[in-house]
Short mmCIF file of C-alpha atoms and ligand atoms in Angstrom, two decimals:
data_model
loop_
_atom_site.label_atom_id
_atom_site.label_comp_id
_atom_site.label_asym_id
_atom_site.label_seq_id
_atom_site.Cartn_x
_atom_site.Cartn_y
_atom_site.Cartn_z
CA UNK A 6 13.94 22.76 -7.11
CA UNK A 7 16.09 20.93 -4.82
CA UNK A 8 15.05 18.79 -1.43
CA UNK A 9 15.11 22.09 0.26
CA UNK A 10 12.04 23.30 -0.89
CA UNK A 11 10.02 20.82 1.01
CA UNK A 12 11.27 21.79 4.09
CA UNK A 13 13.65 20.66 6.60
CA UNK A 14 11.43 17.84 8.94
CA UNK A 15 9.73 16.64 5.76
CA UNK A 16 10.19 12.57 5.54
CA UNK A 17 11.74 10.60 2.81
CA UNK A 18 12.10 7.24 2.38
CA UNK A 19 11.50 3.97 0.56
CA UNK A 20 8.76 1.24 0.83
CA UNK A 21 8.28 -2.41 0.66
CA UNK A 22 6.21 -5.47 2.13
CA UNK A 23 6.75 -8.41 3.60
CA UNK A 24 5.19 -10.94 0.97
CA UNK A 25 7.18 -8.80 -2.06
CA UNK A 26 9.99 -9.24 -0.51
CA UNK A 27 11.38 -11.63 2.17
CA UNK A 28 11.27 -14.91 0.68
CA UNK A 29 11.48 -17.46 3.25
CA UNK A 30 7.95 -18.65 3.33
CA UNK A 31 8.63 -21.71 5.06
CA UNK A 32 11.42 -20.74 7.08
CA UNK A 33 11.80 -21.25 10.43
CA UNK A 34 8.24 -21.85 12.08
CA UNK A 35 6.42 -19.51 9.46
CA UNK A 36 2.98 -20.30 8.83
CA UNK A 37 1.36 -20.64 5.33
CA UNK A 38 -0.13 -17.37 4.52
CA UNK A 39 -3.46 -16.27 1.68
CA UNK A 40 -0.46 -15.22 -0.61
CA UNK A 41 1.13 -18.70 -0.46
CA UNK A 42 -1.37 -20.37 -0.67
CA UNK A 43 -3.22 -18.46 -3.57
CA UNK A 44 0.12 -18.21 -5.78
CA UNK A 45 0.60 -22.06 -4.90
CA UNK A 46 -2.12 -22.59 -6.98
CA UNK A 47 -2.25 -22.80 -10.64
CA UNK A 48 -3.15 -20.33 -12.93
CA UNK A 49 -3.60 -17.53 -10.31
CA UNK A 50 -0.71 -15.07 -10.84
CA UNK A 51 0.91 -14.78 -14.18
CA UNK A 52 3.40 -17.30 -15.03
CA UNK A 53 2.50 -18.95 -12.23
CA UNK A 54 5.19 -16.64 -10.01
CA UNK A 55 5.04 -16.88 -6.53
CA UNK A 56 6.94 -15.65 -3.72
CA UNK A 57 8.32 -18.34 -1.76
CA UNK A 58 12.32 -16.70 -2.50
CA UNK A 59 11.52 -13.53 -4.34
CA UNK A 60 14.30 -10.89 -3.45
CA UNK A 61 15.46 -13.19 -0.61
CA UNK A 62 15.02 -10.07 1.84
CA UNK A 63 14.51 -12.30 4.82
CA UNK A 64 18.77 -13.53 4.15
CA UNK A 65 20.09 -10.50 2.60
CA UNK A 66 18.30 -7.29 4.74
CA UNK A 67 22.08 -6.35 6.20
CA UNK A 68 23.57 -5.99 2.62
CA UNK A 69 20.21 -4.33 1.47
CA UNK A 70 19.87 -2.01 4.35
CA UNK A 71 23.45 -1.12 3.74
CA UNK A 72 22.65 0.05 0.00
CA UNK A 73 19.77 1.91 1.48
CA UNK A 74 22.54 3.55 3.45
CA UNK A 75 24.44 4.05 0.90
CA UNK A 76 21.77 5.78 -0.94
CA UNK A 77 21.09 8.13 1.85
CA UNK A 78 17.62 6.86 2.51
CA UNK A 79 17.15 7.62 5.91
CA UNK A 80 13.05 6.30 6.69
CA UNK A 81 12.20 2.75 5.31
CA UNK A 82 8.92 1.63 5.34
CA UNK A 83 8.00 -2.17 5.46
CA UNK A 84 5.46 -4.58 6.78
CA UNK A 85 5.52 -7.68 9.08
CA UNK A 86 4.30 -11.00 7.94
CA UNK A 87 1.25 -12.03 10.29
CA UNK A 88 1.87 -15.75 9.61
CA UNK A 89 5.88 -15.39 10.50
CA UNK A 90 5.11 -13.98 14.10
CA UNK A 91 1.91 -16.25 14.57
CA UNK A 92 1.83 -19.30 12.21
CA UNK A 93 -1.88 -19.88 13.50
CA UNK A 94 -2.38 -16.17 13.44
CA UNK A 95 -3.68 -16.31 16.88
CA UNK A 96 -2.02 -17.77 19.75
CA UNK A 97 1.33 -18.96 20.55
CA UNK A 98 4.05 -16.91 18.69
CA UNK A 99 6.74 -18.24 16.37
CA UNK A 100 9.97 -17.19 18.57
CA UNK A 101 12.38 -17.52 15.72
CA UNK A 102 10.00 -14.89 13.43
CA UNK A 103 10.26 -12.37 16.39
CA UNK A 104 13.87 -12.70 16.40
CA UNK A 105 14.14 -11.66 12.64
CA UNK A 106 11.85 -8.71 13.14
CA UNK A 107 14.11 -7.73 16.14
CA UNK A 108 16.80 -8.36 13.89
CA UNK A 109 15.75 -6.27 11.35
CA UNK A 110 14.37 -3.29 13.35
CA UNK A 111 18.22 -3.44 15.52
CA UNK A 112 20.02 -3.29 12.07
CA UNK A 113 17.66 -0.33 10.48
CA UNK A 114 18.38 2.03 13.55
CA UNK A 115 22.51 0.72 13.69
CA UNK A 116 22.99 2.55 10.40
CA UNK A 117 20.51 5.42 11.54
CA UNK A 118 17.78 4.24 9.27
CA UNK A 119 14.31 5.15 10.70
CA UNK A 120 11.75 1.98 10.99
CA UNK A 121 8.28 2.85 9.64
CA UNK A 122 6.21 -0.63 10.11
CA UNK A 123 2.76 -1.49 8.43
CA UNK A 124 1.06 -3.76 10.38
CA UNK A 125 -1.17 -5.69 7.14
CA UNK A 126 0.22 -5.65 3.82
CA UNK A 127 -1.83 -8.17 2.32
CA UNK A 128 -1.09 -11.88 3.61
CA UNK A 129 -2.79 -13.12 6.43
CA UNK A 130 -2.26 -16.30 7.85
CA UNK A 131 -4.13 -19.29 6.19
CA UNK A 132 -5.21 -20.52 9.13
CA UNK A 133 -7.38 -17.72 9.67
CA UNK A 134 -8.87 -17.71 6.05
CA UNK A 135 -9.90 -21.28 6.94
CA UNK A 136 -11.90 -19.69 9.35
CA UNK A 137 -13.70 -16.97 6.89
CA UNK A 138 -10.88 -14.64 6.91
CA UNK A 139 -11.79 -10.81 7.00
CA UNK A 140 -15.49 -12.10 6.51
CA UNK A 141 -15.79 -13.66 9.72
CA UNK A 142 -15.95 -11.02 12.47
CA UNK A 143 -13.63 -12.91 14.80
CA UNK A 144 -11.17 -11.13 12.70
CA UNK A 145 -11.59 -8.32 15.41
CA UNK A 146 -9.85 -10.33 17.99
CA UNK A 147 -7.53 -11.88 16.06
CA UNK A 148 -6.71 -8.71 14.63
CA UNK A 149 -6.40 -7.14 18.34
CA UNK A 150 -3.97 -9.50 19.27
CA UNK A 151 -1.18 -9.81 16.71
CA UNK A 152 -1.16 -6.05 16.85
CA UNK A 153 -0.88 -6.14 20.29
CA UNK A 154 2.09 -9.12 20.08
CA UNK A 155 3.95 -6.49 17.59
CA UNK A 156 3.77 -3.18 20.15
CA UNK A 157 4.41 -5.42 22.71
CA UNK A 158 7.99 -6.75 20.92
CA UNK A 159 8.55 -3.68 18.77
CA UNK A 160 7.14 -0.24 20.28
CA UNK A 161 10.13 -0.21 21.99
CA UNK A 162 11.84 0.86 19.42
CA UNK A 163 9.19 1.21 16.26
CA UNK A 164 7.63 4.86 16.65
CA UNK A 165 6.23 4.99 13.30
CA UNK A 166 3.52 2.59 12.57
CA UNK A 167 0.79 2.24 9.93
CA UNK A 168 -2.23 -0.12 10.46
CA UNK A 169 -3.89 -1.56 6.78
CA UNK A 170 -2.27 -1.24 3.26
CA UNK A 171 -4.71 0.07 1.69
CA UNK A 172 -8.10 -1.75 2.43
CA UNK A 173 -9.86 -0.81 -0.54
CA UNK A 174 -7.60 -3.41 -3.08
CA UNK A 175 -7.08 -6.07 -0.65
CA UNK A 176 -10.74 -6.56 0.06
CA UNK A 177 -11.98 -5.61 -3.48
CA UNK A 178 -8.89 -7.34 -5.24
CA UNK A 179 -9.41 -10.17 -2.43
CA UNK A 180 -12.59 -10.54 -1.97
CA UNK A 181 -14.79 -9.25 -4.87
CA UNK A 182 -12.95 -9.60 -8.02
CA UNK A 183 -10.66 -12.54 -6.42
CA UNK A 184 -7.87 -11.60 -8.72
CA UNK A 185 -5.59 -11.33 -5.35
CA UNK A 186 -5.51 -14.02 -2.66
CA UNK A 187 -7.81 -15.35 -1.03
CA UNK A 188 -9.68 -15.48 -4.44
CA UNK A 189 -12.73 -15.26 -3.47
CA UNK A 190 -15.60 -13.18 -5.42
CA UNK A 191 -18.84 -11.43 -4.84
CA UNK A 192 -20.90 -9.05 -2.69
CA UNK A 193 -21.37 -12.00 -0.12
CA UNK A 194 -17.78 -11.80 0.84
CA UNK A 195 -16.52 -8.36 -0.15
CA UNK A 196 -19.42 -6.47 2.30
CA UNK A 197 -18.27 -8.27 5.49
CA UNK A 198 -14.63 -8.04 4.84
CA UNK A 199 -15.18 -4.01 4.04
CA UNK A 200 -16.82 -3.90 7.18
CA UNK A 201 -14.45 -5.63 9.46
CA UNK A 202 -11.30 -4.49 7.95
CA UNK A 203 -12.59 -0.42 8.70
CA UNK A 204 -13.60 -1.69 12.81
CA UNK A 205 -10.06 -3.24 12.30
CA UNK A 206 -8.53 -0.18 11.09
CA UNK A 207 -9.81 1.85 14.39
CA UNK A 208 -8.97 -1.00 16.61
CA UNK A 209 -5.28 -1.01 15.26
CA UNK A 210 -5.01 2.58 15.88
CA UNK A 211 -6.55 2.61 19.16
CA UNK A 212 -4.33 -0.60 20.50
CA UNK A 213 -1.31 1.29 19.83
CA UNK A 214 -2.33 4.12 20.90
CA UNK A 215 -2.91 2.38 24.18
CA UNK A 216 0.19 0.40 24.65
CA UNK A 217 2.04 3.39 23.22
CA UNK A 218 0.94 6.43 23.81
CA UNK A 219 3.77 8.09 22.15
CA UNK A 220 3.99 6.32 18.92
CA UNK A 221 3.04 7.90 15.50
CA UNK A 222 -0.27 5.70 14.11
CA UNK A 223 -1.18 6.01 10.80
CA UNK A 224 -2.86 3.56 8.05
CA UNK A 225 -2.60 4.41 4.27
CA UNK A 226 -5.41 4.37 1.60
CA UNK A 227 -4.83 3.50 -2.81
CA UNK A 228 -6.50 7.20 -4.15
CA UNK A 229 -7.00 7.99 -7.99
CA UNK A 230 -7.82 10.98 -9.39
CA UNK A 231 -11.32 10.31 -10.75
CA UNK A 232 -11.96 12.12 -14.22
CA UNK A 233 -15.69 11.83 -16.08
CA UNK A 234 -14.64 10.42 -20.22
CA UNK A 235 -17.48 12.55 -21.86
CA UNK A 236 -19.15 15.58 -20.61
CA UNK A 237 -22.07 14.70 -19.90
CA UNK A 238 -24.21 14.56 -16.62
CA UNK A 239 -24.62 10.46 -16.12
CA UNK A 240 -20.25 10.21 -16.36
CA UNK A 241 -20.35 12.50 -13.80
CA UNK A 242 -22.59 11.19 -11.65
CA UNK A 243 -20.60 8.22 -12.15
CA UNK A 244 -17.80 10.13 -11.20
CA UNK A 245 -18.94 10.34 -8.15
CA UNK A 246 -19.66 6.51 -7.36
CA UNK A 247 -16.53 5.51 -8.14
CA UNK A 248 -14.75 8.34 -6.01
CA UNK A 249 -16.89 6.87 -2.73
CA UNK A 250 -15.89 3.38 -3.80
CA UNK A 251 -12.25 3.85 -4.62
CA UNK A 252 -11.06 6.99 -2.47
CA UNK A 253 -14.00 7.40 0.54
CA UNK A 254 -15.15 4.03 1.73
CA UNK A 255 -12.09 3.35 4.43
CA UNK A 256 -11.50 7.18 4.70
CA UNK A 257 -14.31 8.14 5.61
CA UNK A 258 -15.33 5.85 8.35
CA UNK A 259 -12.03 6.56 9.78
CA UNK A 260 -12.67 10.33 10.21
CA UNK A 261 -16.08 9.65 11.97
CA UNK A 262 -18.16 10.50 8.68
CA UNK A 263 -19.55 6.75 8.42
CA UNK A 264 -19.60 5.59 5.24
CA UNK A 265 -20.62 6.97 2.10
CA UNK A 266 -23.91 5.05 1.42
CA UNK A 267 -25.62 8.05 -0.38
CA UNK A 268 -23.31 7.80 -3.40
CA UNK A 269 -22.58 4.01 -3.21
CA UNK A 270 -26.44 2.49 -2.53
CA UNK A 271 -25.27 -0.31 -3.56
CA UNK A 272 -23.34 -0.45 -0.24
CA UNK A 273 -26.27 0.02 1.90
CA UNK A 274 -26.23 -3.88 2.62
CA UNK A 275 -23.19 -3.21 4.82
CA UNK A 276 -25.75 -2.15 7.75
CA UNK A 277 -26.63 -5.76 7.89
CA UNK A 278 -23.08 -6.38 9.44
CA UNK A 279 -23.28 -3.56 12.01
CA UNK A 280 -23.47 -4.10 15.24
CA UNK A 281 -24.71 -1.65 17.84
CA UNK A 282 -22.18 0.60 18.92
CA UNK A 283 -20.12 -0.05 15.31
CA UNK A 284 -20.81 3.16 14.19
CA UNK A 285 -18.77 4.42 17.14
CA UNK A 286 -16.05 1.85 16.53
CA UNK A 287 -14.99 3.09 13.41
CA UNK A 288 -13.52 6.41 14.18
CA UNK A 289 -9.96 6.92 14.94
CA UNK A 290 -7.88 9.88 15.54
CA UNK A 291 -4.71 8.89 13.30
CA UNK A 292 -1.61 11.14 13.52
CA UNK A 293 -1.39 10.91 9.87
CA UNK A 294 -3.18 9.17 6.80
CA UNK A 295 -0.73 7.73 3.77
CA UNK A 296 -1.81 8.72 0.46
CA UNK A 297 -0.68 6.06 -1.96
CA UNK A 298 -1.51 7.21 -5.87
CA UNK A 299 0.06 5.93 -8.99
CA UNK A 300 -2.72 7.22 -11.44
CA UNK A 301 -5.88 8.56 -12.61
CA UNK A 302 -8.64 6.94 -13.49
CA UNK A 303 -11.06 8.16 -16.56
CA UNK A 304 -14.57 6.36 -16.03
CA UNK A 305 -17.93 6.06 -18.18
CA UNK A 306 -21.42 5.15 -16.80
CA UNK A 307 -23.01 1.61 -18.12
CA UNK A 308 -25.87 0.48 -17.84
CA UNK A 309 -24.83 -3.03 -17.81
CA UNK A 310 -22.06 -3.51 -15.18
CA UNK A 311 -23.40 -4.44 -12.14
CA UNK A 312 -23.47 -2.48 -9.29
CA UNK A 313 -20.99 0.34 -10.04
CA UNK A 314 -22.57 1.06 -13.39
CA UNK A 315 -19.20 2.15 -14.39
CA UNK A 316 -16.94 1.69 -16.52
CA UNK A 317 -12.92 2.08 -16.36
CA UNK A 318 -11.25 3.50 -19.90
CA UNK A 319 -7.95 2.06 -19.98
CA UNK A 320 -5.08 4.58 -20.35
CA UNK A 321 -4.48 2.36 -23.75
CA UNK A 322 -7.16 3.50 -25.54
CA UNK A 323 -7.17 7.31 -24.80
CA UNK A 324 -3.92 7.20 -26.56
CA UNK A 325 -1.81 9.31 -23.27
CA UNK A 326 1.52 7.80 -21.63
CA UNK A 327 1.12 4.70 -19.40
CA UNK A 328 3.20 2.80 -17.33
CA UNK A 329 4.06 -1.51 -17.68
CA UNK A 330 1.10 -1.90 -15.19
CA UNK A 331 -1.18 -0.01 -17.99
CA UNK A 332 -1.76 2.86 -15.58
CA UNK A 333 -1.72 6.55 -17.22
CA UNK A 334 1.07 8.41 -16.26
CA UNK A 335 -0.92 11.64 -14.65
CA UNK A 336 1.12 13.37 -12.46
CA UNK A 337 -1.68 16.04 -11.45
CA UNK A 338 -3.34 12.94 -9.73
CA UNK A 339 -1.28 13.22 -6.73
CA UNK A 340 -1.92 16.63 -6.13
CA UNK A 341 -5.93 16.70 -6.44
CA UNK A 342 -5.71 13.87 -3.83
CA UNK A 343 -3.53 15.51 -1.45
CA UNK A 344 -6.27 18.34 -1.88
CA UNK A 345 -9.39 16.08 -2.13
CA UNK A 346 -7.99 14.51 1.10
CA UNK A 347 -7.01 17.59 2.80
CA UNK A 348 -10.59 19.35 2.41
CA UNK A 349 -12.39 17.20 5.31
CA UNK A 350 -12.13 19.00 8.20
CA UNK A 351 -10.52 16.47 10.57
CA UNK A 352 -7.94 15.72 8.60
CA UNK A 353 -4.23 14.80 10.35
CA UNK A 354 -1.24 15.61 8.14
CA UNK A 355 -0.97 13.49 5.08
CA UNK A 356 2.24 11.32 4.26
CA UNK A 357 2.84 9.91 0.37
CA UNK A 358 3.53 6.65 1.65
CA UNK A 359 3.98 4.90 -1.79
CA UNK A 360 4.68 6.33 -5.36
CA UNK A 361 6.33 5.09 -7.94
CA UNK A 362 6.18 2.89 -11.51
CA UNK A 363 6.80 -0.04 -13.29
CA UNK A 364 8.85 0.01 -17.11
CA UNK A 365 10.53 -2.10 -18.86
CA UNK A 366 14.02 -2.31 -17.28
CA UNK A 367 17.22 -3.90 -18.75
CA UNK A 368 20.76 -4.64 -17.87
CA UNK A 369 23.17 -3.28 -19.89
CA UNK A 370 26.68 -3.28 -19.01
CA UNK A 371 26.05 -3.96 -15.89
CA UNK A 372 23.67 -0.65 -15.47
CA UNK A 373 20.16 -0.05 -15.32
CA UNK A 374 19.16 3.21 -17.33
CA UNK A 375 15.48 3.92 -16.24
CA UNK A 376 15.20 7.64 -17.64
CA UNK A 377 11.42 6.95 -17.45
CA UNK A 378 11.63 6.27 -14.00
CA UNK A 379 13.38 9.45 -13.06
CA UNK A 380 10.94 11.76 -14.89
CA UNK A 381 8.42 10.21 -13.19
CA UNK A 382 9.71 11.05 -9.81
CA UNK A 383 10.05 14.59 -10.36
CA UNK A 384 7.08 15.11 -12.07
CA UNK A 385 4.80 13.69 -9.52
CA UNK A 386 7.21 15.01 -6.73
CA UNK A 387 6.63 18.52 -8.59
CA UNK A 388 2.93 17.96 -7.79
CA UNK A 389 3.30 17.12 -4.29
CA UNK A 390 5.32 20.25 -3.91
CA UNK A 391 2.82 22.36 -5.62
CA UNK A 392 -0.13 20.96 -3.27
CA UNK A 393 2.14 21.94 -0.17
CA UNK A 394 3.02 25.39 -1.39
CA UNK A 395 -0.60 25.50 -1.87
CA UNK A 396 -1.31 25.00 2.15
CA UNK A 397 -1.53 21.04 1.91
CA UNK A 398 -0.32 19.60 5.47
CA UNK A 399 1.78 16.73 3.32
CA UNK A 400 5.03 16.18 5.00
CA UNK A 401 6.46 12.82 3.79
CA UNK A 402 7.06 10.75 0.48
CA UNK A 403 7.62 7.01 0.30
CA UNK A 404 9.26 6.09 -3.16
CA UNK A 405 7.68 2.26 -4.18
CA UNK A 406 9.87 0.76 -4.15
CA UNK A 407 13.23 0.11 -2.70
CA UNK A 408 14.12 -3.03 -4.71
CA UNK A 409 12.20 -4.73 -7.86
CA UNK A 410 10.19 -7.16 -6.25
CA UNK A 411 6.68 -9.48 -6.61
CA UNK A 412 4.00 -7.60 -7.83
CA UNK A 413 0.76 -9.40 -7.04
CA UNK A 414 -1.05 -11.10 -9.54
CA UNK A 415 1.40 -9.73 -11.98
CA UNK A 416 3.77 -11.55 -10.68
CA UNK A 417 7.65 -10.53 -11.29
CA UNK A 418 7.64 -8.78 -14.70
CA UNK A 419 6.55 -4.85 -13.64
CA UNK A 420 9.54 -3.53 -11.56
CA UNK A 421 9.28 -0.74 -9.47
CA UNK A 422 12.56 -0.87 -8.14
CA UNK A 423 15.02 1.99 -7.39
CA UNK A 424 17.18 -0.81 -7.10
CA UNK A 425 17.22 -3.88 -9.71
CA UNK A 426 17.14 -7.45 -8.66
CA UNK A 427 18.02 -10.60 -11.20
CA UNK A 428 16.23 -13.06 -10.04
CA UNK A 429 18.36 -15.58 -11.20
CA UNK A 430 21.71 -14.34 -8.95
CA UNK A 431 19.69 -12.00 -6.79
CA UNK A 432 21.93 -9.53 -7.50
CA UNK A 433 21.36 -6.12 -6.66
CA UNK A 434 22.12 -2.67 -9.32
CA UNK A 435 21.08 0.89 -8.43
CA UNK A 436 19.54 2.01 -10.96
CA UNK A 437 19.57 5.40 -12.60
CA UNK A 438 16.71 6.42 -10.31
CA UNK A 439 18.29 4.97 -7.28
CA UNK A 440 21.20 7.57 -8.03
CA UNK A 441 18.80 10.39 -9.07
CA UNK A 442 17.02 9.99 -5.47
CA UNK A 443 20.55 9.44 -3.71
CA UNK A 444 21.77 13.12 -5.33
CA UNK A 445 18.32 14.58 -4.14
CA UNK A 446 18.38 13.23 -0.57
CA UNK A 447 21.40 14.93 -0.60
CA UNK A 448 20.34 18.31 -1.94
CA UNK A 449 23.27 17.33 -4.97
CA UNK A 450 20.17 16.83 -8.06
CA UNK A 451 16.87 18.54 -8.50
CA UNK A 452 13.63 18.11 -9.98
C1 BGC B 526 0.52 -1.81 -3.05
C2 BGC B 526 1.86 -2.44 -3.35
C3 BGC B 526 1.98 -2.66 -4.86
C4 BGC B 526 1.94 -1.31 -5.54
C5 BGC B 526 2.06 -1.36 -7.04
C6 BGC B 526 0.09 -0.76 -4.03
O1 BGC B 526 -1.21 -1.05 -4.43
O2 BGC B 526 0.49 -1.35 -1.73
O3 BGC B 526 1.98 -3.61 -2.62
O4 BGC B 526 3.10 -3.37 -5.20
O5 BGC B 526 0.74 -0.64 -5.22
O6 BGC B 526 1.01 -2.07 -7.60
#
């Protein structure tokens, strides 16, 4: 099957974020963000990696947006960095940070690359965390105005924008397990920030909307396939809590449905944080939600974790393929998501906004040879394919990522690059993939 198959106004493109990419954290007027600040400190992401140069983006976006070019890439998805437009994250703007995003956005649409901003990838400014972060419910305001600083500079010539990256990891990662920044742990902290990041969400979407009536507004959501391990009635019912928690809490807010407290009691708490008149802040009519899957998950109930009463069984030990991040390689995932997604009645079309996986990859020769990498493409893109012949309104597909780049708490080591970076030289390769999805953008390779 070649590109054809999916249709001639289907979108394909890459994806990145600011924090994973650009480097520069203290360049020109750019405030300290959570990411900084937690990878500053020691012990917190593995070998102590952070992302103060990374892949240098910030210097070296004309050379990379040429290779994108050159790879016949024609959407590319990235984020903006909160604390480089307002180092306070509220208030007067950093001139010199709008100037690169201008910058940036100019060069993308000179070579005829489309723009396709996310609004919140993951590092907000410091400044505000001193203040409580996504737990205080200031956060509304604050959240209000950057976006509205960011239509105001880019809707000019940004059409495409998506709100949150995925709300459900940066406040459970963030806030509950405080294995991503800001660290922090517990119910105290995670219910608040769940709560303000889906009014946040909405009030995204509906700021745009406002100040740009003609824009395309999305926000994209982490989804995993959720599979019982045994047959038997209590790992299904567990099943079903961990489907609310990890694929319906920020969905289904968003499509008016509130959220789903029957299965998740646990999450009943959250009422103490609603306001009057929340309930009707939470809705938004997106143009189109982004489905971000890597995996499945396989879950058992327990009896002794708290909460969730569930438990994860890592790809490791059912003895199946998995990826450098220890995810199972599932490809089916994708396409019961796409369907599990497009069942609710309200739905807008669904974009794959990121997909892709991390192995071991090595220089050689100067090449990259990530066979791995290229199965997995067309095995997950065969699934996406198969949902849409199946009636599925999906009509996009991000590849993460563009370029290897800093993966969280992981820190360097898992690269999901179509493009390799040494980190010593920066140096860019395309790898294998990189020329696999070149030859299919251009109808030359298949799946
Ligand atoms: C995030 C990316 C991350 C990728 C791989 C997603 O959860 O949006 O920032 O690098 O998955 O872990």
């Amino acid at each position: 099957m070649t590109r054809d198959a999916f249709g001639n106004d289907f979108c394909w493109g890459v994806s990145t974020a600011a924090y994973q990419i650009e480097g520069a954290h203290e360049a020109e007027g750019k405030g300290a963000s959570i990411w900084d600040v937690f990878s500053g400190t020691k012990g917190k992401v593995k070998l102590n990696h952070n992302g103060n140069l990374a892949c240098d983006f910030f210097n070296r976006y004309p050379d990379d947006l040429e290779l994108m070019q050159q790879m016949h890439i024609p959407n590319f998805r990235f984020s903006l960095s909160w604390p480089r437009l307002l180092p306070q994250g509220f208030g007067r703007p950093n001139k010199a940070g709008l100037a690169y995003y201008n910058r940036l956005i100019d060069h993308c649409l000179e070579l005829g690359i489309t723009p396709w901003v996310t609004l919140y990838h993951w590092d907000l400014p410091h400044a505000l965390e001193k203040q409580g972060g996504w737990t205080n419910r200031a956060v509304l305001d604050w959240f209000e105005e950057y976006t509205t600083l960011c239509v105001n500079q880019f809707g000019d010539r940004v059409n495409h924008w998506m709100v949150l990256n995925e709300p459900m990891v940066f406040t459970g990662a963030g806030y509950f397990l405080g294995v991503h920044a800001p660290g922090r742990r517990g119910f105290g902290s995670f219910v608040p920030a769940v709560h303000h990041a889906a009014l946040c969400q909405a009030i995204g979407g509906r700021t745009i909307r406002r100040l740009q009536p003609e824009a395309t507004i999305g926000t994209t959501f982490s989804c995993s396939y959720i599979t019982p391990y045994r047959p038997e009635e209590k790992d299904a019912r567990t099943v079903r809590r961990v489907d609310a928690l990890l694929n319906r809490l920020f969905l289904e807010p968003a499509l008016g449905l509130g959220y789903p407290l029957d299965d998740l009691k646990f999450m009943r708490r959250i009422e103490k944080y609603m306001k009057p008149g929340d309930e009707d802040l939470l809705p938004f009519e997106f143009d189109f939600i982004g489905v971000q899957n890597y995996t499945r998950e396989v879950v058992k109930h327990s009896f002794w974790t708290p909460f969730l009463q569930a438990n994860l069984v890592p790809a490791r030990k059912r003895n199946v393929p998995y990826t450098l991040m220890n995810w199972e390689v599932y490809p089916e995932s994708i396409y019961h998501m796409l369907h599990q997604f497009s069942q609710y009645a309200n739905i807008p079309k669904l974009i794959v906004t990121e997909n892709g996986a991390a192995f071991p990859d090595q220089v050689l020769d100067g090449k990259v040879h990530d066979p791995q990498r290229v199965a997995f493409l067309q095995q997950y893109l065969q699934q996406v394919h198969r949902a849409k012949a199946e009636g599925v309104k999906v009509s996009g597909y991000f590849v993460w990522s563009f370029v290897d780049n800093f993966e969280w708490a992981e820190g360097y080591d898992p690269r999901f690059g179509l493009v390799h970076v040494d980190y010593e030289t920066l140096q860019r390769t395309i790898k294998s993939s990189g020329y696999w999805y070149r030859d299919f953008l251009q109808g030359k390779a298949t799946l």
